[in-house]
Tab-separated table of C-alpha atoms and ligand atoms in Angstrom:
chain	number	residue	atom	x	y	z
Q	1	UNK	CA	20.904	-2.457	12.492
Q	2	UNK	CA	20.013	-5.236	10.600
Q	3	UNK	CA	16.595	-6.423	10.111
Q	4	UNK	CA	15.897	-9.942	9.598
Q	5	UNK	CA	12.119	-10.541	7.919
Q	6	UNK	CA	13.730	-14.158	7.294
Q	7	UNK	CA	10.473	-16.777	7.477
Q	8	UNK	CA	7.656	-14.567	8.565
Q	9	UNK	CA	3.951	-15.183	7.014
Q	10	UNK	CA	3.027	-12.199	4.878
Q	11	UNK	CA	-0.191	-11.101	2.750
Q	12	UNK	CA	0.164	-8.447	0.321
Q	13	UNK	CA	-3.178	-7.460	-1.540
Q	14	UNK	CA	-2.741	-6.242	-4.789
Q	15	UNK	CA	0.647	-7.493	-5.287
Q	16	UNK	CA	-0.048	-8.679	-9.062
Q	17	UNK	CA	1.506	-5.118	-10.486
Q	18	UNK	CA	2.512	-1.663	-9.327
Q	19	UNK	CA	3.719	-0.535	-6.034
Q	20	UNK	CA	2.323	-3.886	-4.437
Q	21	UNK	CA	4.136	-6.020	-6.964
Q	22	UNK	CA	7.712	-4.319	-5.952
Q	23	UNK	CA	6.751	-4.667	-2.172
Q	24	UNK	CA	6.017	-8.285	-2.653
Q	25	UNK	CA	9.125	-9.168	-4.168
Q	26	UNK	CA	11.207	-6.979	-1.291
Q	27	UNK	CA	9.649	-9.037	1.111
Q	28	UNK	CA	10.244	-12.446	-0.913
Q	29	UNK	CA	13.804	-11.317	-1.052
Q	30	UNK	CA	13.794	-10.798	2.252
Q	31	UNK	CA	13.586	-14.550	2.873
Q	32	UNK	CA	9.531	-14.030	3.712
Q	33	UNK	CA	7.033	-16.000	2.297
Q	34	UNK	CA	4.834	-13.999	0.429
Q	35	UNK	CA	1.052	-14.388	-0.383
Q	36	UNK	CA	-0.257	-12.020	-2.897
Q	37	UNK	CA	-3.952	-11.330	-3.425
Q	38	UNK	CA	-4.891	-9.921	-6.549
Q	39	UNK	CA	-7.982	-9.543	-9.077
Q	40	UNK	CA	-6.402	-10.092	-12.264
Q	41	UNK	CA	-5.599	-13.614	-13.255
Q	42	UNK	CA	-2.745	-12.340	-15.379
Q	43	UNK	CA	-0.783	-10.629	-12.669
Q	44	UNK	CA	-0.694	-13.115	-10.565
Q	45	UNK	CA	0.605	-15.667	-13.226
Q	46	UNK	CA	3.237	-13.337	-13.513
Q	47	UNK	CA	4.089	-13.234	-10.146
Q	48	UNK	CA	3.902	-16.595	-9.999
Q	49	UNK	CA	6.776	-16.881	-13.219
Q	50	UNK	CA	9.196	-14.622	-11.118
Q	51	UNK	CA	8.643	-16.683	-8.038
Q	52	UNK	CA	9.165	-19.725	-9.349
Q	53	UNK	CA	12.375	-18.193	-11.364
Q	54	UNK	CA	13.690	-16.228	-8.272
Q	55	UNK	CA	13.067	-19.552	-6.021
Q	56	UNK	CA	11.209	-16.766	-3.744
Q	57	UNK	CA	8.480	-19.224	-1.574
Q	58	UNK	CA	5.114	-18.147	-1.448
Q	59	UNK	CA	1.539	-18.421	-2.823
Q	60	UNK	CA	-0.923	-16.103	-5.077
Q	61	UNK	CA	-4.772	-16.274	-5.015
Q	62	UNK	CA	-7.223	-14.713	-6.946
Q	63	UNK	CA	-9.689	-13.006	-4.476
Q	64	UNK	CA	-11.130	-9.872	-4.740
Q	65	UNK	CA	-10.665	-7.582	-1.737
Q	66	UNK	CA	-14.593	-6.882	-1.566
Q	67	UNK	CA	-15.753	-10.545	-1.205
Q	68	UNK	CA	-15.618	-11.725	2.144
Q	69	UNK	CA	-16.710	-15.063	1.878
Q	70	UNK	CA	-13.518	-15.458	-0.852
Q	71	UNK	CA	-10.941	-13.612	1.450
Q	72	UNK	CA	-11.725	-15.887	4.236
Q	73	UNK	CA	-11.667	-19.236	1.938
Q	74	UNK	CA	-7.820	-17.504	1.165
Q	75	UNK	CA	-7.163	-16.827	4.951
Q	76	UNK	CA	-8.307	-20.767	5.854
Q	77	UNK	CA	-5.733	-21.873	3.459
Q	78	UNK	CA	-2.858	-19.556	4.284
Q	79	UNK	CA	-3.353	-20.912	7.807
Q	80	UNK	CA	-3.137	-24.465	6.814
Q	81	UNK	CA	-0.430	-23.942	4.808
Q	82	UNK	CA	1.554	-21.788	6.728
Q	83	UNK	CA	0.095	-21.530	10.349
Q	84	UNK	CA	0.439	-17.929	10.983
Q	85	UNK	CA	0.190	-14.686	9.615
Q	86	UNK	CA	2.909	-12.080	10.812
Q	87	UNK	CA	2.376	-8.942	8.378
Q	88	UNK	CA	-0.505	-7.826	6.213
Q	89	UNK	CA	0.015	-5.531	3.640
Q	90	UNK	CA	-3.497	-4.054	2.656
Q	91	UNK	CA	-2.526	-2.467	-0.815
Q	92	UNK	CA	-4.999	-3.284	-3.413
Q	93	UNK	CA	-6.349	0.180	-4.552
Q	94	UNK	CA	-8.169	2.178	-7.336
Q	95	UNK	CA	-8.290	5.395	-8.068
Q	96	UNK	CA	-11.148	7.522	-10.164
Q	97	UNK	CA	-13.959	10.223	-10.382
Q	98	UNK	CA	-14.181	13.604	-11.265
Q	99	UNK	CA	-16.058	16.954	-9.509
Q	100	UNK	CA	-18.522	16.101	-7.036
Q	101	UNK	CA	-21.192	17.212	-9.341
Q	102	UNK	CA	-20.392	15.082	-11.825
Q	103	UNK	CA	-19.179	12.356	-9.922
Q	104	UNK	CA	-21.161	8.610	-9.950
Q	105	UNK	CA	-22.620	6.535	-7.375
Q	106	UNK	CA	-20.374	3.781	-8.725
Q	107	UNK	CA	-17.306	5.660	-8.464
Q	108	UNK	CA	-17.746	6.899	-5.081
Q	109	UNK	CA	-18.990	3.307	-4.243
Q	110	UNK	CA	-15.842	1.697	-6.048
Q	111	UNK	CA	-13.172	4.002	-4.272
Q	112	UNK	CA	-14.213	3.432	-1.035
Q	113	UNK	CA	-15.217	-0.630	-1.545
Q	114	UNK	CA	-11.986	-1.525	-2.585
Q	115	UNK	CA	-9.732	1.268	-0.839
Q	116	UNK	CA	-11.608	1.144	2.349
Q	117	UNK	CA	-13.602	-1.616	2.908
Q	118	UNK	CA	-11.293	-3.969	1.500
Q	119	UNK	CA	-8.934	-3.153	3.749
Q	120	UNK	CA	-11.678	-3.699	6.519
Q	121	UNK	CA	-12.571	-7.335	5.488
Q	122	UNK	CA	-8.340	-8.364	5.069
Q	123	UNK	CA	-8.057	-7.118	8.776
Q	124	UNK	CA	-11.804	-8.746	9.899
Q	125	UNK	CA	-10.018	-12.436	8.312
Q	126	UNK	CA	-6.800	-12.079	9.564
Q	127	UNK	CA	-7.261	-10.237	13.381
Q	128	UNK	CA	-8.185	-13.543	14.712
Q	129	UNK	CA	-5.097	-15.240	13.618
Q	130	UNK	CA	-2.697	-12.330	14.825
Q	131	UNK	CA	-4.731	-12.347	18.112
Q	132	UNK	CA	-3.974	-15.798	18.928
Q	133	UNK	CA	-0.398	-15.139	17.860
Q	134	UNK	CA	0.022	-12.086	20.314
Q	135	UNK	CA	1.876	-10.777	17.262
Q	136	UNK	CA	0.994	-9.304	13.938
Q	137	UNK	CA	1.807	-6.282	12.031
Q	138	UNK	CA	-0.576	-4.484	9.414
Q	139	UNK	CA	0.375	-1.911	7.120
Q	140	UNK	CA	-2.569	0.089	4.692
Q	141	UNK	CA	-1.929	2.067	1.701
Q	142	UNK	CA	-3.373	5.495	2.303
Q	143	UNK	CA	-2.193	8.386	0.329
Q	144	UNK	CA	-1.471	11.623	0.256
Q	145	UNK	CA	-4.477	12.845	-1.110
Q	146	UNK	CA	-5.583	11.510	2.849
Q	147	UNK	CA	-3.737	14.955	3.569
Q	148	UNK	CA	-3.937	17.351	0.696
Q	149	UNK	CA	-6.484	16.361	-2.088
Q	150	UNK	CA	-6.508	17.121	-5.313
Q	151	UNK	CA	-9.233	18.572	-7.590
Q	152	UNK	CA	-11.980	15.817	-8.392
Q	153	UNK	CA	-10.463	13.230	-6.010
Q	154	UNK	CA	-13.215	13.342	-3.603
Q	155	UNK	CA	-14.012	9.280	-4.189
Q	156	UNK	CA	-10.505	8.538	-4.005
Q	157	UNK	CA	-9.316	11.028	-1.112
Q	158	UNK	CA	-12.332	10.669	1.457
Q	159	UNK	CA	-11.638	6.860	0.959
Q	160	UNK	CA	-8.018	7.199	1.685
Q	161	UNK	CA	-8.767	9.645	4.365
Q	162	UNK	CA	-11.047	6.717	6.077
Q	163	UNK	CA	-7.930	4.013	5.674
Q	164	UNK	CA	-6.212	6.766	7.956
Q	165	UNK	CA	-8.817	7.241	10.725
Q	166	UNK	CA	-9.620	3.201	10.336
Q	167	UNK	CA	-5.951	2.523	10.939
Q	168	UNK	CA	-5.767	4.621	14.498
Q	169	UNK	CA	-8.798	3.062	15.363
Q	170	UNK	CA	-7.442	-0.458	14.803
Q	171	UNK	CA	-4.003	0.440	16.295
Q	172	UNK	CA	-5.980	1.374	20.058
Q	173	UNK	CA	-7.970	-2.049	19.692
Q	174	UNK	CA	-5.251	-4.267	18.949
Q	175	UNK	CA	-2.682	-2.759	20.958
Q	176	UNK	CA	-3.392	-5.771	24.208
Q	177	UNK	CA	-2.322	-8.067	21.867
Q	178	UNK	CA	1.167	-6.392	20.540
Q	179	UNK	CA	-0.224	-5.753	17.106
Q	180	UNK	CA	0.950	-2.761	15.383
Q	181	UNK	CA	-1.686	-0.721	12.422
Q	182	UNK	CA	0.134	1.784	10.690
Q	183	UNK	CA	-0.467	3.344	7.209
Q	184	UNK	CA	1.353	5.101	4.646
Q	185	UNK	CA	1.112	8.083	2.418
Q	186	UNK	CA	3.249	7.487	-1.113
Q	187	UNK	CA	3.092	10.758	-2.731
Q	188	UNK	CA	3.317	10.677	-6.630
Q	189	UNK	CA	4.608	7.047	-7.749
Q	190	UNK	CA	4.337	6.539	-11.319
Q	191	UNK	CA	2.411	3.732	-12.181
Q	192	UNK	CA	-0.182	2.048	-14.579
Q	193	UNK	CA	-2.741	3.488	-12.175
Q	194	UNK	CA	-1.548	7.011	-12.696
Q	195	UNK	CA	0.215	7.507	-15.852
Q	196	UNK	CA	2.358	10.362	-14.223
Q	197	UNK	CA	5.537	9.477	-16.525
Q	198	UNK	CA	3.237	9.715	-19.713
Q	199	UNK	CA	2.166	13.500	-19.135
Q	200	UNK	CA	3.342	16.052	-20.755
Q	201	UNK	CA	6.599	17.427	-19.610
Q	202	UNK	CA	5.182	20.839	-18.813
Q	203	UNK	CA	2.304	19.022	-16.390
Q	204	UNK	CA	5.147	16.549	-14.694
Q	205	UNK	CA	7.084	19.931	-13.910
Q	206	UNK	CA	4.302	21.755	-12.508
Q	207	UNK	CA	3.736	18.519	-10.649
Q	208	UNK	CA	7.432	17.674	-9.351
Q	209	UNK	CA	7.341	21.511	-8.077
Q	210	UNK	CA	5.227	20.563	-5.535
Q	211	UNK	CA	8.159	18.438	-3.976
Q	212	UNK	CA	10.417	18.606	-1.850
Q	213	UNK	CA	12.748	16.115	-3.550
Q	214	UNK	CA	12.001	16.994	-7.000
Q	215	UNK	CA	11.729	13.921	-8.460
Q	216	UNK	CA	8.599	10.701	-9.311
Q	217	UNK	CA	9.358	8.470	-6.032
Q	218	UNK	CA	9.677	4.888	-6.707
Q	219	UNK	CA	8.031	1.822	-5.762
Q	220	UNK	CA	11.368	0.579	-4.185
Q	221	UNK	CA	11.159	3.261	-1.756
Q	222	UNK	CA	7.805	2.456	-0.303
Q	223	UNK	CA	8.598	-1.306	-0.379
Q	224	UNK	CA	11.599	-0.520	2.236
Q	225	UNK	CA	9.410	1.023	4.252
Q	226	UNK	CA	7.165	-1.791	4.433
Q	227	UNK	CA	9.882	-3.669	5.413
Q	228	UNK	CA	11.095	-1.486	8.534
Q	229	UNK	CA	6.923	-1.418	9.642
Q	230	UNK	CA	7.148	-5.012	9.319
Q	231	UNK	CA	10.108	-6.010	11.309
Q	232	UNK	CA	11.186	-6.097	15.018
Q	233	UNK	CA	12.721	-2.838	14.760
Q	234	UNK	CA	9.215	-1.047	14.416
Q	235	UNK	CA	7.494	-2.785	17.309
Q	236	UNK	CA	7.045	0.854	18.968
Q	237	UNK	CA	5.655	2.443	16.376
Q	238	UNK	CA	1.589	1.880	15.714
Q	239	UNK	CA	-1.327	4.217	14.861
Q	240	UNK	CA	0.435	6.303	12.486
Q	241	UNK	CA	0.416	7.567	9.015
Q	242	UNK	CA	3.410	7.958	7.473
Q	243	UNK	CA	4.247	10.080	4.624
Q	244	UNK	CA	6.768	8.655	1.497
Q	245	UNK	CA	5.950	11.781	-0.705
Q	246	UNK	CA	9.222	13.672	-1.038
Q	247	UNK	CA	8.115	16.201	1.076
Q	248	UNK	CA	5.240	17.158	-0.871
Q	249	UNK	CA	4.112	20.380	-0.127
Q	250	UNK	CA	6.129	20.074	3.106
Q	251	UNK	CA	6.756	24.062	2.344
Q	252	UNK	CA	4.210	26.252	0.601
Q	253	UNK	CA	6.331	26.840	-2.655
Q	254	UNK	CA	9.112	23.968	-2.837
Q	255	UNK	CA	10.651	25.019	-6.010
Q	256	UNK	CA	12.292	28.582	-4.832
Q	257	UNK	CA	14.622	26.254	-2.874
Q	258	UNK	CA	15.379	24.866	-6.439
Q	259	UNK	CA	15.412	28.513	-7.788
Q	260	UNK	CA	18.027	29.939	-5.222
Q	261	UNK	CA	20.168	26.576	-5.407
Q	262	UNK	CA	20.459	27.273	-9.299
Q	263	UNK	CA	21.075	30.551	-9.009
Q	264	UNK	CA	24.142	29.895	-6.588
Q	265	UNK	CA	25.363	27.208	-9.456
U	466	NAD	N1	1.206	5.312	-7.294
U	466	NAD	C1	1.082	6.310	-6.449
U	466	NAD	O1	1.678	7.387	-6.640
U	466	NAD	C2	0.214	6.168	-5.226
U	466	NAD	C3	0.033	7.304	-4.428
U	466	NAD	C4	-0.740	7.197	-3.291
U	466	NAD	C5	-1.310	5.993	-2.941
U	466	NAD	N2	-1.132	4.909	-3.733
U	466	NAD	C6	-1.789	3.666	-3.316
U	466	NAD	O2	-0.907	2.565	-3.413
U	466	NAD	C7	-1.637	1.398	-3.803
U	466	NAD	C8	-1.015	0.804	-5.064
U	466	NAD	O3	-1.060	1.770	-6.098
U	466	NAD	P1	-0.414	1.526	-7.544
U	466	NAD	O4	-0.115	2.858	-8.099
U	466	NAD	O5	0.624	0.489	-7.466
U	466	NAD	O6	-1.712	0.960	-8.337
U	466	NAD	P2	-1.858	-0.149	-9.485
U	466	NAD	O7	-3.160	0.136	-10.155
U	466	NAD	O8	-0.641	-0.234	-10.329
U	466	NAD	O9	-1.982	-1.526	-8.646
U	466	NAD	C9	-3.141	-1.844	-7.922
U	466	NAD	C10	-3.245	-3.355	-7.808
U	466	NAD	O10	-4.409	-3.653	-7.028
U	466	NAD	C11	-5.155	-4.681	-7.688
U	466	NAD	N3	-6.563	-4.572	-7.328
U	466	NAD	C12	-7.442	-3.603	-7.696
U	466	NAD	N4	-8.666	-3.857	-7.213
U	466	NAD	C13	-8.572	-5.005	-6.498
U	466	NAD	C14	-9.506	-5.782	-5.765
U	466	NAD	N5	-10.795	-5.416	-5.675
U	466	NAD	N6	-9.068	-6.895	-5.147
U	466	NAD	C15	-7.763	-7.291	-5.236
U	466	NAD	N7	-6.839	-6.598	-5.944
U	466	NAD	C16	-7.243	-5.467	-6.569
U	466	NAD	C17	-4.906	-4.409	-9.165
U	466	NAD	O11	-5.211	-5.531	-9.986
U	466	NAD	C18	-3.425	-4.042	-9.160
U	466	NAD	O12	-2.615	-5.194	-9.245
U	466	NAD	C19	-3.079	1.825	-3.977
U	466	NAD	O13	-3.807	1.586	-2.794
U	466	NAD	C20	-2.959	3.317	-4.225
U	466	NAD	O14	-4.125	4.025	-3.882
U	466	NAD	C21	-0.392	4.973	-4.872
């Protein structure tokens, strides 16, 4: 099997750092030309250095994923440019907040403005353009905190939760015209967002214990999977969420696998 992204129109939000950054630059590699959205002015000069260095063709705009009247000045000019959009990536994320109790109006607001309804407004641009295509392919960032949270993530976990149920409902509307919705659950990725690699070792063990594959996934690994969702090979599969967490907590106690194995060693 060999899939061949080669010329294909994609968007991927977020794409100035972190896991967005490494899909962006799979997909670039991949011979596709690659717009990234981003926030921060400084990402996307960077992106725009290792573009321009890699001779990877594509575009970066600043545009924040809440501001629709931005996104679709960005979505006019992709078409013009380009005239088509095959795949978008809906990536851009935050994560925060604390206890319910304690937990802000803002936070709760940010999490699910920018996990949630950005997502919304990327799709509400760039639907039209797939429609008249009879061809598109979008692909949201959940998590899996959209299946198991963890303590104080309620911002961050009910917004992920609604990418998930937002997703299927896209997937049934968009089905007549052979566009595929499916999202994704990376597990524990460490990134500037997180910090995972910076804990202490004791808290990254009790962490990677909760895996089956004991070991911090990587940004590469999510970025092929964007790839297979976006190419002709995954034109059956739509609706779904799909999990890239090392089996976390795909067993109740992962780590007595790890126990036995060394005890056979
Ligand atoms: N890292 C993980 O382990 C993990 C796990 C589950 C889900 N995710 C999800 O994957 C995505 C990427 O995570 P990451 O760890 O790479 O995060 P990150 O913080 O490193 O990158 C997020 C990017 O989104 C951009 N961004 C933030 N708000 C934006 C906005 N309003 N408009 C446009 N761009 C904006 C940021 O500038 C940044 O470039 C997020 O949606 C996150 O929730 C990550």
């Amino acid at each position: 099997m060999h899939i061949d992204l080669q010329d294909k129109v994609a968007i991927v939000t977020g794409g100035g750092r972190g896991i967005g950054r490494t899909i962006a630059t799979t997909l670039a590699q991949e011979g596709v030309k690659t717009i990234v959205i981003d926030i921060k002015a400084t990402y996307l000069e960077d992106v725009a250095d290792e573009f321009s260095e890699k001779g990877f063709e594509g575009r970066q705009y600043l545009c924040d994923v809440r501001d629709f009247s931005r996104i679709q000045e960005v979505i006019a000019d992709i078409e013009e440019v380009y005239g088509r959009i095959d795949i978008l990536v809906n990536n851009a994320g935050v994560a925060g907040g604390s206890p319910v109790d304690s937990l802000s109006e803002d936070q709760w607001d940010l999490n699910h403005d920018i996990n949630l309804k950005g997502a919304f407004l990327m799709c509400k641009a760039v639907i039209p353009i797939m429609k008249q295509q009879q061809s598109g392919r979008i692909i949201n960032a959940s998590s899996f905190a959209a299946i198991v949270p963890s303590f104080g993530s309620a911002a961050y976990a009910s917004s992920k939760a609604g990418v998930k149920q937002f997703t299927r409902t896209l997937a049934g509307e968009l089905g007549p015209w052979n566009i595929t919705v499916n999202c994704y659950a990376p597990g524990m990725i460490p990134t500037e967002m997180n910090h995972f690699a910076e804990l202490p070792q004791e808290r990254q063990q009790e962490l990677l214990n909760t895996l089956t594959l004991r070991r911090w996934g990587e940004k590469q690994e999510v970025a092929y999977l964007i790839c297979f969702l976006a190419s002709d090979q995954a034109c059956y599969i739509t609706g779904t969420l799909i999990d890239v967490s090392g089996g976390k907590l795909a067993t109740q106690i992962p780590r007595m696998a790890y126990e036995k194995a060394d005890s056979q060693s």
